[in-house]
PDB file of C-alpha atoms in Angstrom:
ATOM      1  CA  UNK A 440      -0.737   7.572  17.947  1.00 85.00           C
ATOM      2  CA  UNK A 441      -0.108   8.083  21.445  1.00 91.00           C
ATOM      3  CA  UNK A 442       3.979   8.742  20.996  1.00 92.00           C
ATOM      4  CA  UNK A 443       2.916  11.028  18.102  1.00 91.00           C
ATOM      5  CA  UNK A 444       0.437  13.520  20.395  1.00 89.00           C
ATOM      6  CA  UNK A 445       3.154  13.128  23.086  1.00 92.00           C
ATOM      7  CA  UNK A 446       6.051  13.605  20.691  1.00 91.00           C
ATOM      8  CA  UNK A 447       4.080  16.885  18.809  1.00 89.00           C
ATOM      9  CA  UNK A 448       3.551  18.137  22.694  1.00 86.00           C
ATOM     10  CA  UNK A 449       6.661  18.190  23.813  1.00 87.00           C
ATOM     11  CA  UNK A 450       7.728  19.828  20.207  1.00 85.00           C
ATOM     12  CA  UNK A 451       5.655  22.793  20.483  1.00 84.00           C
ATOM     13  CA  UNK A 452       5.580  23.287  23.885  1.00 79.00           C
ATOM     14  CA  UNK A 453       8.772  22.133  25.955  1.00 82.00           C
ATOM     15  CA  UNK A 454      11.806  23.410  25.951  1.00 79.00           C
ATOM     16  CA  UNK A 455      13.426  20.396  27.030  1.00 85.00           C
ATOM     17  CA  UNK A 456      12.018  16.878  27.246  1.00 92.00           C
ATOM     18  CA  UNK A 457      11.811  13.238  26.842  1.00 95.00           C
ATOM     19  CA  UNK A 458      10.045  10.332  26.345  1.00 96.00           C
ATOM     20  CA  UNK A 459      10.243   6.598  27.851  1.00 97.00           C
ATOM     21  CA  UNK A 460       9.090   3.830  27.305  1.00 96.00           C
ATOM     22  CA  UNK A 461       8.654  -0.039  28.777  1.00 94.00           C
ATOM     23  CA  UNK A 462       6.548  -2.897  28.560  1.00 92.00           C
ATOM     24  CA  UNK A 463       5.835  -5.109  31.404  1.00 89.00           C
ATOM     25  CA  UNK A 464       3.849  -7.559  32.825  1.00 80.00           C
ATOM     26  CA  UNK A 465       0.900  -7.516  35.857  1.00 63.00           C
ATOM     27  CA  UNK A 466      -0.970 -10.480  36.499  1.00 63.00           C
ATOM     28  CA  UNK A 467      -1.941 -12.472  33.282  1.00 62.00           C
ATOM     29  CA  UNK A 468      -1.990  -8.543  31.328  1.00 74.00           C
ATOM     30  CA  UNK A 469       0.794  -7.760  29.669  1.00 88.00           C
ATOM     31  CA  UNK A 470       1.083  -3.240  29.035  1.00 92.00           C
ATOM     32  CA  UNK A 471       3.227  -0.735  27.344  1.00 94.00           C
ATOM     33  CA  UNK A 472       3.938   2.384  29.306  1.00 97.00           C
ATOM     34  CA  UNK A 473       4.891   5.592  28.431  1.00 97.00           C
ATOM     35  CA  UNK A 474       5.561   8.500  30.241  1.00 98.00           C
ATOM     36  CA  UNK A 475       6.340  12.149  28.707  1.00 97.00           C
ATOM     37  CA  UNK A 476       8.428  14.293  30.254  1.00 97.00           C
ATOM     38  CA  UNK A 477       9.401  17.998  30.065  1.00 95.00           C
ATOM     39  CA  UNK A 478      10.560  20.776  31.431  1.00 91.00           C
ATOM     40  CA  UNK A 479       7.818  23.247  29.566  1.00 86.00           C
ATOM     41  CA  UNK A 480       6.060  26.399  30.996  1.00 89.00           C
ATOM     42  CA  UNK A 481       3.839  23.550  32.467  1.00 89.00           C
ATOM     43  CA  UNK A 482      -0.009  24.207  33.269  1.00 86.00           C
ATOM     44  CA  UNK A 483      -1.935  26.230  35.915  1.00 80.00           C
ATOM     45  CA  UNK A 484      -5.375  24.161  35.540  1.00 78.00           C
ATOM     46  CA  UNK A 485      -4.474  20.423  33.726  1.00 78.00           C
ATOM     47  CA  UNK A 486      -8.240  19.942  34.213  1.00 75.00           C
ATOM     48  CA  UNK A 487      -9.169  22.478  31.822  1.00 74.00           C
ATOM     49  CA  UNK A 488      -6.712  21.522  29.334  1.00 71.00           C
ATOM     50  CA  UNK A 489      -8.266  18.540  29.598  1.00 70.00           C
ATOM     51  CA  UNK A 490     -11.403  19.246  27.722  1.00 66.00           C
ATOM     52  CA  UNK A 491     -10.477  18.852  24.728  1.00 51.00           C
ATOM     53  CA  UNK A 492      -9.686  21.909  22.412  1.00 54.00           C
ATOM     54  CA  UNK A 493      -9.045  23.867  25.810  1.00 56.00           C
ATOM     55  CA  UNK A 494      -5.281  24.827  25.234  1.00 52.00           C
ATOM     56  CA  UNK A 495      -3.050  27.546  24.531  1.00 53.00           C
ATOM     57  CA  UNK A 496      -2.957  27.240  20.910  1.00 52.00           C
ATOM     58  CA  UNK A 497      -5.798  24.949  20.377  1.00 49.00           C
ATOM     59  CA  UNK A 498      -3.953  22.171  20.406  1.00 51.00           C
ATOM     60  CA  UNK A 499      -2.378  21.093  23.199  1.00 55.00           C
ATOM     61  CA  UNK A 500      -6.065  19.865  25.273  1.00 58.00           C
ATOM     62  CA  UNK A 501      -6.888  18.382  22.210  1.00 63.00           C
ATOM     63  CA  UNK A 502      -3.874  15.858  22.391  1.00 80.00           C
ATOM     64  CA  UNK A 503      -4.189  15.274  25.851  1.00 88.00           C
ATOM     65  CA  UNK A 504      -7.671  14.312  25.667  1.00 87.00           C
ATOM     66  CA  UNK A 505      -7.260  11.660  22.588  1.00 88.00           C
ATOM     67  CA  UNK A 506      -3.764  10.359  24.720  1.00 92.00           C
ATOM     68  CA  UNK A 507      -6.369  10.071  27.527  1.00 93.00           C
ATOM     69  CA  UNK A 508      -8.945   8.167  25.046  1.00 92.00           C
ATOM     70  CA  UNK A 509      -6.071   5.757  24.195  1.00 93.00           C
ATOM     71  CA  UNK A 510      -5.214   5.011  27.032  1.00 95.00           C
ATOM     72  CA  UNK A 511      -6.210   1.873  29.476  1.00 93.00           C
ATOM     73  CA  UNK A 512      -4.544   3.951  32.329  1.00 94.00           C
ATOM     74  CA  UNK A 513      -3.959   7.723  32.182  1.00 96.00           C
ATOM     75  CA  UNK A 514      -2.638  10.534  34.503  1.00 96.00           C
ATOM     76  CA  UNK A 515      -1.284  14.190  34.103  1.00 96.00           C
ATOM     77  CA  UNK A 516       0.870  16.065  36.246  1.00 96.00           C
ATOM     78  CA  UNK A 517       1.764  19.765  35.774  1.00 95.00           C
ATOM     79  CA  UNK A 518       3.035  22.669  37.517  1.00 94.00           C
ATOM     80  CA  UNK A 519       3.103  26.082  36.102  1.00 93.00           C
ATOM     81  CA  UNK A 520       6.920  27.037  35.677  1.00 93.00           C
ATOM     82  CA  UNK A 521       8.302  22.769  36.587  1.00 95.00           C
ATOM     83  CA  UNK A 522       7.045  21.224  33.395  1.00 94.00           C
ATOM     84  CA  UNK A 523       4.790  18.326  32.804  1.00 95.00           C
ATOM     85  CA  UNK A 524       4.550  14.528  33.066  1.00 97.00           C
ATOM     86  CA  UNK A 525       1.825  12.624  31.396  1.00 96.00           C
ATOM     87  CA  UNK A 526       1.244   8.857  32.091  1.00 98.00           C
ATOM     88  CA  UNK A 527      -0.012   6.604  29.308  1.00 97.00           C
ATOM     89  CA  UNK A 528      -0.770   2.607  30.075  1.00 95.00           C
ATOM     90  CA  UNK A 529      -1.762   0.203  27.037  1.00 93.00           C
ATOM     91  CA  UNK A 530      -3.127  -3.289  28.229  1.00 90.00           C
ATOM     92  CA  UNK A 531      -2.887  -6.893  26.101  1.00 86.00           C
ATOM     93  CA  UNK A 532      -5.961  -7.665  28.195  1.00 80.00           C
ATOM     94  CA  UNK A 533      -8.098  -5.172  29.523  1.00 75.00           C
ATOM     95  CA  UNK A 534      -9.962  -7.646  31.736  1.00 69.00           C
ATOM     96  CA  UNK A 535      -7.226  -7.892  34.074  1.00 61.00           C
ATOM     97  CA  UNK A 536      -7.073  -4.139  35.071  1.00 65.00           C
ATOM     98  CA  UNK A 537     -10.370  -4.707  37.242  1.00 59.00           C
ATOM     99  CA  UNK A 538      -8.741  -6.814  39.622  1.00 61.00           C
ATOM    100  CA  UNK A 539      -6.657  -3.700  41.920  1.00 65.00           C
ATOM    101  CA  UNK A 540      -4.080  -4.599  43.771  1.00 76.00           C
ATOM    102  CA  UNK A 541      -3.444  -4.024  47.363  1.00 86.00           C
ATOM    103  CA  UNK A 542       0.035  -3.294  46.548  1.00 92.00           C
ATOM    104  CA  UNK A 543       1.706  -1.548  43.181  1.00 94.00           C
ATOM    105  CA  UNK A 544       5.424  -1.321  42.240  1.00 95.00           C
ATOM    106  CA  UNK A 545       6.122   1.061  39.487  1.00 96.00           C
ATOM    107  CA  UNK A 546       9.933   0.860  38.226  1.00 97.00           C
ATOM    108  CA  UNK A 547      11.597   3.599  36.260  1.00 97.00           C
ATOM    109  CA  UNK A 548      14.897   2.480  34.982  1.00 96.00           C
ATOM    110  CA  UNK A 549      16.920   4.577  32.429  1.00 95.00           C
ATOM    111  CA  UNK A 550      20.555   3.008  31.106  1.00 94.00           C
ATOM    112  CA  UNK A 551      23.559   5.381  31.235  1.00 93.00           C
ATOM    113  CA  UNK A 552      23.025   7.388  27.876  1.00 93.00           C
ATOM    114  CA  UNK A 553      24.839   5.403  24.830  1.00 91.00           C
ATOM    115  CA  UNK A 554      24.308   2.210  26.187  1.00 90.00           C
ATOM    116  CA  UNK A 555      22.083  -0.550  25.207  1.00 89.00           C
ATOM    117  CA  UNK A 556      21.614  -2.816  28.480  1.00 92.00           C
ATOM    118  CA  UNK A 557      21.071  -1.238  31.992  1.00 94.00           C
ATOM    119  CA  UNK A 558      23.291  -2.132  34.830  1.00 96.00           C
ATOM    120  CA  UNK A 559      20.349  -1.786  37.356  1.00 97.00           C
ATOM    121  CA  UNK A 560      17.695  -4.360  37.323  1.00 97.00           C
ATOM    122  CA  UNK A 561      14.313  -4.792  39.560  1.00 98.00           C
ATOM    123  CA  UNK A 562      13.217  -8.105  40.825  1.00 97.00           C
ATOM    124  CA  UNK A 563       9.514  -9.154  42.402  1.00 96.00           C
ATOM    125  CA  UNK A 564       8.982 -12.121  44.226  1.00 96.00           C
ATOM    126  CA  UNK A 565       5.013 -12.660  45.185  1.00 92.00           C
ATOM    127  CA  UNK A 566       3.254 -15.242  47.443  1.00 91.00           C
ATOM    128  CA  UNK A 567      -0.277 -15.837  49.341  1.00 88.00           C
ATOM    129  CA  UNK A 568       1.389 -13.841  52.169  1.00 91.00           C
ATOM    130  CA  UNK A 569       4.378 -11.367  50.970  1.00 95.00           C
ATOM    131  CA  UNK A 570       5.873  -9.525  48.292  1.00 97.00           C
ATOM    132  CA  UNK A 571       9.495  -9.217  48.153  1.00 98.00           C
ATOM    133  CA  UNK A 572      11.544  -6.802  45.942  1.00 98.00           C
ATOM    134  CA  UNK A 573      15.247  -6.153  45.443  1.00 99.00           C
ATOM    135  CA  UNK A 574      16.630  -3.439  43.351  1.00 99.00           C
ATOM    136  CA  UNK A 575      19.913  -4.126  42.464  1.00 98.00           C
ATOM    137  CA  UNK A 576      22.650  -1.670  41.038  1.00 98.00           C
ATOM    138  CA  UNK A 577      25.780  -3.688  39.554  1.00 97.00           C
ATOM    139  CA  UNK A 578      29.221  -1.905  39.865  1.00 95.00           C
ATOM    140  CA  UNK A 579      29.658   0.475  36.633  1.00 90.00           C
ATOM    141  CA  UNK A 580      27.639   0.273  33.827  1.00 87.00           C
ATOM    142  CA  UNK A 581      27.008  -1.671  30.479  1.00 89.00           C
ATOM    143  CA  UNK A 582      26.801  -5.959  30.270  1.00 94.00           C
ATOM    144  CA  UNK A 583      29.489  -6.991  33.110  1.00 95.00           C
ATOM    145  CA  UNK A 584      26.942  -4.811  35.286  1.00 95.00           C
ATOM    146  CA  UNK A 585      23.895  -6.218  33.972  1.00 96.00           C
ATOM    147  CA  UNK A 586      25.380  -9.704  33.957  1.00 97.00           C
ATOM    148  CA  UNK A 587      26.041  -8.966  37.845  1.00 98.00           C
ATOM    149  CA  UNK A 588      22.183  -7.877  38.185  1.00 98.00           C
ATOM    150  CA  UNK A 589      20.785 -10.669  36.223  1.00 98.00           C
ATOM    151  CA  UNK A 590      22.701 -13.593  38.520  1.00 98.00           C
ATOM    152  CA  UNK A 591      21.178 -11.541  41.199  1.00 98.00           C
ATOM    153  CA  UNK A 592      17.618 -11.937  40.266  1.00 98.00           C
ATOM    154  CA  UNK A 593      18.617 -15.341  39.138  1.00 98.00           C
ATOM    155  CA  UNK A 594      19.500 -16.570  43.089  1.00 98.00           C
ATOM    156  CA  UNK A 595      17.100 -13.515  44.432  1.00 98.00           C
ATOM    157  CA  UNK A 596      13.655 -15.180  42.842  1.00 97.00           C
ATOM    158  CA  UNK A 597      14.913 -19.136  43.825  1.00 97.00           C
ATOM    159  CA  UNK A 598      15.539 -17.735  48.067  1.00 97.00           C
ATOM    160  CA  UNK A 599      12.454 -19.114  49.848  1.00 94.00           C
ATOM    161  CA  UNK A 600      12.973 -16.790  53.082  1.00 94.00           C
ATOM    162  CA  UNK A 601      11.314 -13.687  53.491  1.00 96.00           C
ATOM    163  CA  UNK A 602      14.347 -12.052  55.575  1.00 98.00           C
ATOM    164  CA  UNK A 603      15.845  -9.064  53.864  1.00 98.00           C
ATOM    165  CA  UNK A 604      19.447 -10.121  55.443  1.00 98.00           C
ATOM    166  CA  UNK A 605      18.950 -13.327  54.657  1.00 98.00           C
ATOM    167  CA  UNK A 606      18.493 -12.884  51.081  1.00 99.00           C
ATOM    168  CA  UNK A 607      21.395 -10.757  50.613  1.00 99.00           C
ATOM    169  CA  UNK A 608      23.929 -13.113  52.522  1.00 98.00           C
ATOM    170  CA  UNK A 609      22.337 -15.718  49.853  1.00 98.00           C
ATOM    171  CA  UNK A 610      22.918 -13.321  47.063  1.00 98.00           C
ATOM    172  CA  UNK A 611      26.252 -12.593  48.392  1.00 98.00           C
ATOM    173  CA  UNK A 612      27.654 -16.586  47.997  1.00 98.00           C
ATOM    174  CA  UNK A 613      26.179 -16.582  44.726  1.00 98.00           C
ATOM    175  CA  UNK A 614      27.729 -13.989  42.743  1.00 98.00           C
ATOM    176  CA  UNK A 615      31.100 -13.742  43.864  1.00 98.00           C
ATOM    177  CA  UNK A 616      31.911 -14.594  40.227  1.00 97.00           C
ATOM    178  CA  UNK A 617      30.345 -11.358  38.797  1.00 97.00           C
ATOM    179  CA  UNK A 618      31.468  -8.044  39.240  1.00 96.00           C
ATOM    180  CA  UNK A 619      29.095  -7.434  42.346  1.00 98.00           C
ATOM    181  CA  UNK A 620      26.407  -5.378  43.023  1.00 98.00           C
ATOM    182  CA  UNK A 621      24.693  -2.806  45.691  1.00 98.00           C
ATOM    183  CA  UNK A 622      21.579  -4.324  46.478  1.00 99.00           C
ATOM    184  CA  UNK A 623      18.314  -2.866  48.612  1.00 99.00           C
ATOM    185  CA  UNK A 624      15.590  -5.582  49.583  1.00 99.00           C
ATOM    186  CA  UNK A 625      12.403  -4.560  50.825  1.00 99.00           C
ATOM    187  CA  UNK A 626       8.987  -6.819  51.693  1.00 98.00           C
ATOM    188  CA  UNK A 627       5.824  -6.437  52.555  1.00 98.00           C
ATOM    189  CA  UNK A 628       4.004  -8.609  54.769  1.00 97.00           C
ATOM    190  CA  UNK A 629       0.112  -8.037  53.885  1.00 93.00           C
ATOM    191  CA  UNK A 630      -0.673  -9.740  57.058  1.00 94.00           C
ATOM    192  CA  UNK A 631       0.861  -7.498  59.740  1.00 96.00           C
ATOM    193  CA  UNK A 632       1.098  -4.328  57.383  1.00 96.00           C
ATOM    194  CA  UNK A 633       4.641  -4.335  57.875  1.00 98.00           C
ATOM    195  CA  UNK A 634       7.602  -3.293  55.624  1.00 98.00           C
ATOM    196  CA  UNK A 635      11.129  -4.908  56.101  1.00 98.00           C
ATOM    197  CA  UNK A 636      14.176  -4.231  54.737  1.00 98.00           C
ATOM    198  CA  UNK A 637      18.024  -3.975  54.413  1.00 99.00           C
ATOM    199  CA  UNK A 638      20.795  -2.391  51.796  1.00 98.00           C
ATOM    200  CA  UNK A 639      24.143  -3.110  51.399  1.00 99.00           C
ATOM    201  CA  UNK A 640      25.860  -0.274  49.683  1.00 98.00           C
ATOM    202  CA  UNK A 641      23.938   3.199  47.961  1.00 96.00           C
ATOM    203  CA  UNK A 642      20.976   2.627  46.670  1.00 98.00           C
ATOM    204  CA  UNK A 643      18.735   4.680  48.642  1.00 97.00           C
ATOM    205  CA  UNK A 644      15.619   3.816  50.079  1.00 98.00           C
ATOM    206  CA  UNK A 645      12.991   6.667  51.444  1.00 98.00           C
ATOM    207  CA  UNK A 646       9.498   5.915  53.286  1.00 98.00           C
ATOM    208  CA  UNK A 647       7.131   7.808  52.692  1.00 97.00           C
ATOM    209  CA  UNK A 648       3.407   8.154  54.752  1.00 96.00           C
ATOM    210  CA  UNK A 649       0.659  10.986  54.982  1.00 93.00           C
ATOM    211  CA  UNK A 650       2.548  12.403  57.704  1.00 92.00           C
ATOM    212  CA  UNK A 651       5.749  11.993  58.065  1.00 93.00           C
ATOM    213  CA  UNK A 652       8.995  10.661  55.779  1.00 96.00           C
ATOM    214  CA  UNK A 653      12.150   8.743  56.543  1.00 96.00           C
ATOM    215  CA  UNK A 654      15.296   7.339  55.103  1.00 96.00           C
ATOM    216  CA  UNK A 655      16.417   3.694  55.795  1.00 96.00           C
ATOM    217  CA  UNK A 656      20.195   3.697  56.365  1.00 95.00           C
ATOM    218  CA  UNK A 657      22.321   1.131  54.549  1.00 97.00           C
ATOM    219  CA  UNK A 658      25.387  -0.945  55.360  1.00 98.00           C
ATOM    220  CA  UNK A 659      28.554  -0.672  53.857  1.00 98.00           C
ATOM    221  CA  UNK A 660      30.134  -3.315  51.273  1.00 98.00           C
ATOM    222  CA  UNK A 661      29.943  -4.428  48.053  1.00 98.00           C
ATOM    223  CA  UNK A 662      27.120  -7.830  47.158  1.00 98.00           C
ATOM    224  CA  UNK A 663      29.232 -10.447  45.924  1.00 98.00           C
ATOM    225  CA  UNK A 664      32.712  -9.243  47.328  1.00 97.00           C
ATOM    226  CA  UNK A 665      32.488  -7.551  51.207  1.00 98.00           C
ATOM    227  CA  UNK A 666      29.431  -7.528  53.482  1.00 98.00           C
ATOM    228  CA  UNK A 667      29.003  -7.268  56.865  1.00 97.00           C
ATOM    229  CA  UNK A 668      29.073  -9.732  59.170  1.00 96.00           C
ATOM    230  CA  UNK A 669      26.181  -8.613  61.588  1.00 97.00           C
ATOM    231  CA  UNK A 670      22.973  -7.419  59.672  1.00 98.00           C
ATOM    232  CA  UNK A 671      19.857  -6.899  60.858  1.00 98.00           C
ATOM    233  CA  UNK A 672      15.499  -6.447  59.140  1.00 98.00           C
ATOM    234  CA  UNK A 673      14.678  -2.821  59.723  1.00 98.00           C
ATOM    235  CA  UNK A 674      11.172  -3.008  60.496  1.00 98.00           C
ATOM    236  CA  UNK A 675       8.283   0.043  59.636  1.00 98.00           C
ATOM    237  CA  UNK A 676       4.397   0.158  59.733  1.00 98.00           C
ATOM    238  CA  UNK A 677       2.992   0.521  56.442  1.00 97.00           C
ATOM    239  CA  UNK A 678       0.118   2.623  58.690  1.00 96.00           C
ATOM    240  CA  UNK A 679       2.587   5.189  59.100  1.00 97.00           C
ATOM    241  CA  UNK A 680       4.071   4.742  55.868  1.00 98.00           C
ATOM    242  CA  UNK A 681       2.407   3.853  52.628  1.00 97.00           C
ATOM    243  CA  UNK A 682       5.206   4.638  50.087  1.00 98.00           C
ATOM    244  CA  UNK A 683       8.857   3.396  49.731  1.00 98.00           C
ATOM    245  CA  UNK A 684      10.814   4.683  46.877  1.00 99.00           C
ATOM    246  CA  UNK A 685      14.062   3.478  46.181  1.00 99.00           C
ATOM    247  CA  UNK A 686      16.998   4.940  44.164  1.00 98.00           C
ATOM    248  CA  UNK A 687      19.745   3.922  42.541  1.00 97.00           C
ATOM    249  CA  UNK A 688      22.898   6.271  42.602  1.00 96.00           C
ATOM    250  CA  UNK A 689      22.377   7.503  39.035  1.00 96.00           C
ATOM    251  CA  UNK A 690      19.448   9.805  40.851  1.00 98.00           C
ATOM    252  CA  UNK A 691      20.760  12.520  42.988  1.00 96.00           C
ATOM    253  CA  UNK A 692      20.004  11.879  47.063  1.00 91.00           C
ATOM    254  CA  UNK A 693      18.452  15.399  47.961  1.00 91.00           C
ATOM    255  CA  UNK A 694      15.029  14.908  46.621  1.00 94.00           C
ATOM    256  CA  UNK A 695      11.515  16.098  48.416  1.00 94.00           C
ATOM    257  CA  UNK A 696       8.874  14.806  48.016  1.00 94.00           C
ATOM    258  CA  UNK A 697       6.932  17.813  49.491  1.00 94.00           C
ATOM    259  CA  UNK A 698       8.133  19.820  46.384  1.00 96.00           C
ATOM    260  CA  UNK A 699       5.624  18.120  44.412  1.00 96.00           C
ATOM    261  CA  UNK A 700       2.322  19.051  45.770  1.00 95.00           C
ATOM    262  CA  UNK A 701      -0.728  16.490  45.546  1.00 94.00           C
ATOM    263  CA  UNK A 702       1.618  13.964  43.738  1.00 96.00           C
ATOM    264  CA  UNK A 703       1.095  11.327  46.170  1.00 93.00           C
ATOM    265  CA  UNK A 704      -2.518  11.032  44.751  1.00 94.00           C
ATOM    266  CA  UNK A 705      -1.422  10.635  41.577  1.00 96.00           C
ATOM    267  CA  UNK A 706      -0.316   7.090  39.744  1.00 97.00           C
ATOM    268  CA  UNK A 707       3.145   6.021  41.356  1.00 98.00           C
ATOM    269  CA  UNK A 708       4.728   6.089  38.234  1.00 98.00           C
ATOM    270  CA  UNK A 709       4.602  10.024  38.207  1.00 98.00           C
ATOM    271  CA  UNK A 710       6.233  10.264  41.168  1.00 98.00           C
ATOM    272  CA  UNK A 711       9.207   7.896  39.859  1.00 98.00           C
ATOM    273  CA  UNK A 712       8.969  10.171  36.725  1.00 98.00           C
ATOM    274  CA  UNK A 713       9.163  13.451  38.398  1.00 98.00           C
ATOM    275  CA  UNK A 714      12.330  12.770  40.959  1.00 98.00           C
ATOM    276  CA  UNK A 715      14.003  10.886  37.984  1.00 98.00           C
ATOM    277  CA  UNK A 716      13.051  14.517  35.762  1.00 97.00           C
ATOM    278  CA  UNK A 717      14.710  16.718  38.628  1.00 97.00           C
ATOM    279  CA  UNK A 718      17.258  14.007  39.754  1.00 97.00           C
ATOM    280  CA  UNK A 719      18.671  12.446  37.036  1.00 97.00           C
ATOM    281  CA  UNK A 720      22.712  12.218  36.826  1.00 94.00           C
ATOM    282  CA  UNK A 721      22.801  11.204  33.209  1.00 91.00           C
ATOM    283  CA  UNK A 722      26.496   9.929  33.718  1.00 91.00           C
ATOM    284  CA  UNK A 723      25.112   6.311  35.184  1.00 93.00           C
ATOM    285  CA  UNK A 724      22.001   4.082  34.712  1.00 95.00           C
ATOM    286  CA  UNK A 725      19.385   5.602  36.351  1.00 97.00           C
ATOM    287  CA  UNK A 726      16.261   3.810  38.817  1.00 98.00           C
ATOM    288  CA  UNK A 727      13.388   5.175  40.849  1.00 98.00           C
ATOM    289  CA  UNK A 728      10.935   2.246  42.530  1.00 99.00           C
ATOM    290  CA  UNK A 729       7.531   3.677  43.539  1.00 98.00           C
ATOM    291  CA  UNK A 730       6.093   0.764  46.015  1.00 98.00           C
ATOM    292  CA  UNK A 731       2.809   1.717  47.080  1.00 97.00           C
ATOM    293  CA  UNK A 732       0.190   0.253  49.548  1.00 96.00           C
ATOM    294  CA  UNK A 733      -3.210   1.265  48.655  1.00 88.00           C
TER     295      UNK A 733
END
């Protein structure tokens, strides 16, 4: 029912738009997501449309508010003249949405259009003390790049050291059989409130804080074939910055965050959804990782 208000939305009211759709896993609760995207007249005032039967033909609040119903987890983003994201969340288990988490990772990942398996591919690793997270983009596209991601998280979730550098020199020696990979790894220590991380090749990483923003630079090579022999943990407070979004290079680099007032309130997932809306390439598999310290 939800896909059908979305799906009836974006036919009456967007001129372009699309759908997507994942299921994953937090804690012991298993949910569907879906996000709606399009690049409609958008809305002035989402709160009114809220209410339901608030719209411009009648119809449009309505929707929204039974999507809203529906859903375990629910958020709307407009702007009049960008278009319109809405966020939809499903739980197996409804119980485990009361526990919040002191940290939230929200993927995005699109494959190149036509194909069936993505050549990107997230990885989490969780203990008592860290969390640990490594997108991974494997040269080209289709299953010799997915096969390249997959070793990846393969060797990536058996590393027991928290270094960034580290992991990728491990990751390195163990898939020099595959095609090879660019590779960003980023942890969080909960302890010190500190990110760390390191990239070998282009998937970008951008940090992100009430203030202030910053990219991370990455070294050159290729995971699995050339890497540097000197790397070192780039270090930043999550006090100064409590979002890190990383891209592979099927999204465009010159993204703002700024252009999207009052987003950073919002679910991270509508952030992913609105530079992967404006940024897409559609040529490659396509990733945006919200990480988000609450």
């Amino acid at each position: 029912i939800i896909v059908a208000e979305m799906t009836s939305n974006l036919y009456k009211y967007a001129n372009d738009g699309e759908i997507l759709m994942g299921v994953f896993g937090e804690g012991a609760a298993a949910y569907v997501e879906i996000v709606s995207i399009d690049n409609g007249p958008g809305m002035s005032n989402p709160t009114k449309m809220m209410q339901d039967g608030v719209s411009t033909s009648n119809t449009m609040g309505h929707g929204l508010g039974s999507i809203q119903r529906m859903s375990d987890t629910f958020d709307l983003y407009s702007l009049s003249g960008w278009g319109t994201i809405v966020l939809s969340r499903v739980y197996n288990n409804t119980k485990e949405l009361k526990t919040a988490e002191k940290i939230v990772v929200r993927p995005l990942i699109v494959s190149k259009p036509g194909e069936t398996t993505s050549g990107d591919g997230l990885a989490i690793k969780k203990t008592d003390k860290y969390i640990k997270i490594m997108l991974a983009d494997g040269l080209g596209h289709g299953p010799e790049a997915n096969k390249a991601v997959n070793e990846a998280a393969l060797s990536f979730k058996v590393f027991p050291d928290y270094s960034p550098t580290e992991t990728l020199r491990f990751l390195h020696t163990n898939i020099k059989k595959t095609r090879g990979a660019v590779i960003n790894i980023l942890a969080y220590n909960a302890l010190s409130r500190t990110w760390t991380s390191a990239g070998i090749g282009n998937i970008a990483a951008r940090l992100i804080g009430p203030v202030t923003a910053r990219n991370q630079m990455s070294y050159n090579g290729i995971v699995g074939h050339n890497i540097p022999n000197t790397m070192n943990d780039q270090e930043y407070p999550a006090e100064q910055y409590n979002i890190v979004v990383l891209c592979s290079d099927g999204i465009k680099t010159r993204w703002d965050h700024a252009k999207y007032p009052m987003i950073q309130k919002k679910d991270p997932t509508v952030l992913a959804a609105a530079i992967y809306k404006d940024h897409a390439r559609k040529t490659d598999d396509m990733s945006v990782v919200v990480v988000k310290v609450k």
